[in-house]
Structures are given as C-alpha cells and as structure tokens.
Amino acid sequence: MTEILDTRTTDPKRLIPGSVDDWEVIIGLEVHAQVKSRAKLFSGASTEFGAEPNHNVSLVDAAMPGMLPVINEECIAQAVRTGLGLNAQINLRSVFDRKNYFYPDLPQGYQISQFKDPIVGEGAITISVGPDKNGDFEDIEIGIERLHLEQDAGKSMHDQHPTMSFVDLNRTGVALMEIVSRPDIRSADEAKAYVNKLRTIVRYLGTCDGNMDKGSMRADVNVSVRRPGEPFGTRCEIKNVNSIRFVGQAIEAEARRQIAILEAGGTIDQETRLYDPAKGETRSMRSKEDAHDYRYFPDPDLLPLEFSQAYVDSLKSDLPELPDAKKERFVSQMGLSAYDAAVLVADKPIADYFEQVAEGRDGKTAANWVINNLLGKLNETGSDLEASPVSPAQIGSIIDLIDNGTISGKIAKDLFEIIWEEGGDPADVVEQRGMKQVTDTGAIEAAVDEVIAANPDQVEKAKEKPKLAGWFVGQVMKASGGKANPQTVQELVKTKLGIEE
Ligand code: ADP
Ligand code: MG
C-alpha cells in the first residue's frame, strides 16, 4: 500500500525518558467517523441512534440471500466533502472490496470496505500544540494517508440474558469513513490535538456529528517507540478508543509498556490491544492479522465507483468556511490574537456567536466578552452554548453601553450577571436599576472632596508619592457604588491633590 514515510524528527523536549535512554514515540491514527446521513451506505434503513434493537434493519443489512447493495449517493458526497476538507486528493474512480471475516454481528460474513483504491487519497491536517513555557503554540502538519468508506458492524450484547448473547443489527451497514493518518504524530498531546482538529473539521463540514460518547467517532491508535535516529519499531494497535482523553492516556500507557520491554532486552510483538481506562493500561486482545488474512477482493455486486471532476467541483463550491480559514480571517481582518481566534473557531457555534456579537463592533472587545465572560460562565455553570440564557444581541448591547459611556466596565460585569440570571434588555435594566455611570462632574467632585477631607494623612503621603492617588480613586469609586466614571474620578483626584501628569 502507501509507502510509510519517516519524515519527522521529534523535538528533544517531547522525548519520553526511559531508565537509560530517551525514547521517541511514533503514532499513527485510524479514525472511524460515522457518516452523517439518514440512510445506511448500501440500504435505505435508518441510521437513527438509540432506536429499539433490530428496528432499523433492512433485508440487505440482515444479509438475506439474494439481496443486493445499492450505494447511497449522499454517503459518497459526504466522503468527498470530508476529503476536500482534509485538502486531500479525491479519486474519481474507487473500488469497494469485501473484507472477509466471521463475527456474530456481521451477518454477511464480510464487510464491504475499500482496500486498494479508496475514494480519498493523501491529504493533511494542521494541528496546533502548546502552549510551551513561553506561552507559544506550534503548528504541525500531520499527513493523511487515505480516507475510505466502509460498513459498520452490528453489536453483540452479552449482558441481557444469563445464558444467551443477543445481537442488535441497527448499526450494521451504517456508513463509516476510516481516516488514516501517516505515522507523523509524536506525542500524546499531538494525538489529542489531531483528533480534536479532525472532529472540528467534520463538524464544520456536517459530515459526521463527532460525538465520541455515542460512538460516532472512535480511534484505533497505533503506537511504537524507538531511540532517536533508529528506524521505526514494531507497532501495536489499540482498538476502539472512544474519547480524546483516553487516546492520550492509552498512548502514554502503551509507550511506557514498550519502553520497559525494550530496555529489559525484549522485543515487541505486533498485536491488537485494548485500553482499560480503569486500570490505566493496555492489554493484549489478539495477535495482529495481516491484510491477506482477510482475502480482500472487489465486491462483485458493486461496480467501481466513478464520478466526474465537475461533481467534485460542485461539492467544493458549496463547502462552508473551514476552521483554518476562519482563524486566519479572525486574525487578519478582525484583529484577534492567534490564541483567541483558535479558541473561538474550535467550535463552530461559538465562532458564529462571536461573529454576531462582533457585527459592527470592535472584534477584540467582542472576543474578550465571548471568551472571558460568556465561555467563562458556561464553563463555571457546566452548560453548553445552546443553553446560554444570554444572546449575542444582549452581549452586543452591553458592549455598546460601555462604549457610549453609559456604564463602566465594572458595572458591565454585574449587568452581565443580571442578564444571565433574569434576562431582559440590557439598556432597560441599566435604566430601571439606576446603574448608569455618573459623569456629572459636580457630583463626582463632591465625593472626591469628601474623601480628601476625611483622610489628611493619606493626602500628605500622596503628595510625595503620586502613585498613592490610586487609593483615592478606589475610595471614590467605592463610595459611588462603582458608578462614577473612573476617568473623571482620576482626573479630579490628581487636580485636587496637585499631582502633575
Ligand atoms: P492496518 O490496516 O493493518 O492497521 P494501515 O496501513 O492501514 O494498517 O496503517 C495503520 C496505521 O498505523 C496508520 O495510521 C499508520 O500511520 C500507522 N503506523 C504505521 N507504522 C507505524 C509505526 N511503526 N508506529 C506507529 N504507527 C504506525
Ligand atoms: Mg487498521
């Protein structure tokens, strides 16, 4: 198949220390992403999650004799869109093969997959890892080897009856995209960033919902270790890892296991393993099978899949703006830092929310409000954006109230809390609760005079040490319940104390 290129050298700071040597960990991921489509890859049965067992099973899925697969065009379009989103080669001709094996949840006795000629060839994903000690992020390109379409299997259920196992074929025949990376990944953090980025991309594209907790995305994690400069070592494949956190943990556990064996003079057996999150270790499942064990051959029930470049181009012209392009635009056109832009684009609904707040306003201010106040509050209360009681229009109006001098930044934070709890139009709330900033110089002057008169000792000190003027500003602000215009207070305090700028 594809040649395995050994193109990356690991930054020494990412090496894993063994008892004698430092080790480099080499990782390649095979991610199974369930295609978002109403019907299965080769049948019209529904793909709905959580239906009664064996409710969504057609005669094709149950492999009744004489049934013929019919390809679902929407699944093809989704695979092409995903390939385009990965900047990958789209193959105008691909072939469906039978991968033969027996399992009770696979009534056909083979899985229809793509072997030699996948629908999508080489591509790449850019991940950002960091921050390092200086707060910097590094962009790394991870090669994609291929993306192919295949059928999912059903599910055996061993815990429903004391002496029998059951099988649920609802998932049988649902379309999966297997997205295979090159062995370009060099640490658990990079692997987590890769899965995260891949999930963000398919969610933007709408080609997979990316919900790992429902099994719509799962990763097979290939891990090997070597001393820097050596050729690739033997890899083990950890199957079906179903969360990003576990991807990281499985890699670390597996790398430690392999390093211990090699340092003790042993060798690594090529194996398929499982990660046990409760024990924090991987354990052997079976020795690794080779491709020829499956006796792949082109499925005689299906013609090779062929489509035109014009078809690909039309799908391409309908793609949404993807996270990298959005991030670039947020930085270059809206003046955001790379970090803030990355936070916002990581989740499309958040990016959309931010853009609504930023409409006609300063981008940086809008980003601050969304990241620090909104996301901060969502985080604190453990809620999702969809459940946010505060709308983009409400945040926008709070920002406008600061901008036009109606409220101070400090009062704005209180206002946000009130809107979060009670809702309402921010401008009305400010009016009704008397939260308006006091810009009336006369009133502020009186307050400044009062504080100065009450603290003669501080006045003497401040005259020698102008920095202490800040203390007076604080006192006046406090006395005004945060409503005095801080700039006016500052100016008046300085004038009254006779401090030069
Ligand atoms: P298979 O289907 O037999 O698992 P593939 O050729 O599809 O094999 O590749 C599986 C994955 O293993 C790919 O993601 C690839 O990058 C990765 N891989 C290959 N060699 C190594 C290695 N030495 N260490 C870690 N990962 C590797
Ligand atoms: Mg594999």
PDB file of C-alpha atoms and ligand atoms in Angstrom, residues 30 178 220 235 237 239 288, ligand 2:
ATOM      1  CA  GLU A  30      -7.099   5.327  12.156  1.00  0.00           C
ATOM      2  CA  GLU A 178     -11.963   5.458   8.014  1.00  0.00           C
ATOM      3  CA  ASP A 220      -7.577   2.942  16.574  1.00  0.00           C
ATOM      4  CA  ARG A 235       3.768  -1.108  16.394  1.00  0.00           C
ATOM      5  CA  GLU A 237      -2.696  -1.092  17.567  1.00  0.00           C
ATOM      6  CA  LYS A 239      -8.581  -0.602  19.150  1.00  0.00           C
ATOM      7  CA  LYS A 288      -2.291  -8.618  14.625  1.00  0.00           C
TER       8      LYS A 288
HETATM    9 MG    MG B   2      -6.188  -0.841  10.573  1.00  0.00          MG
END
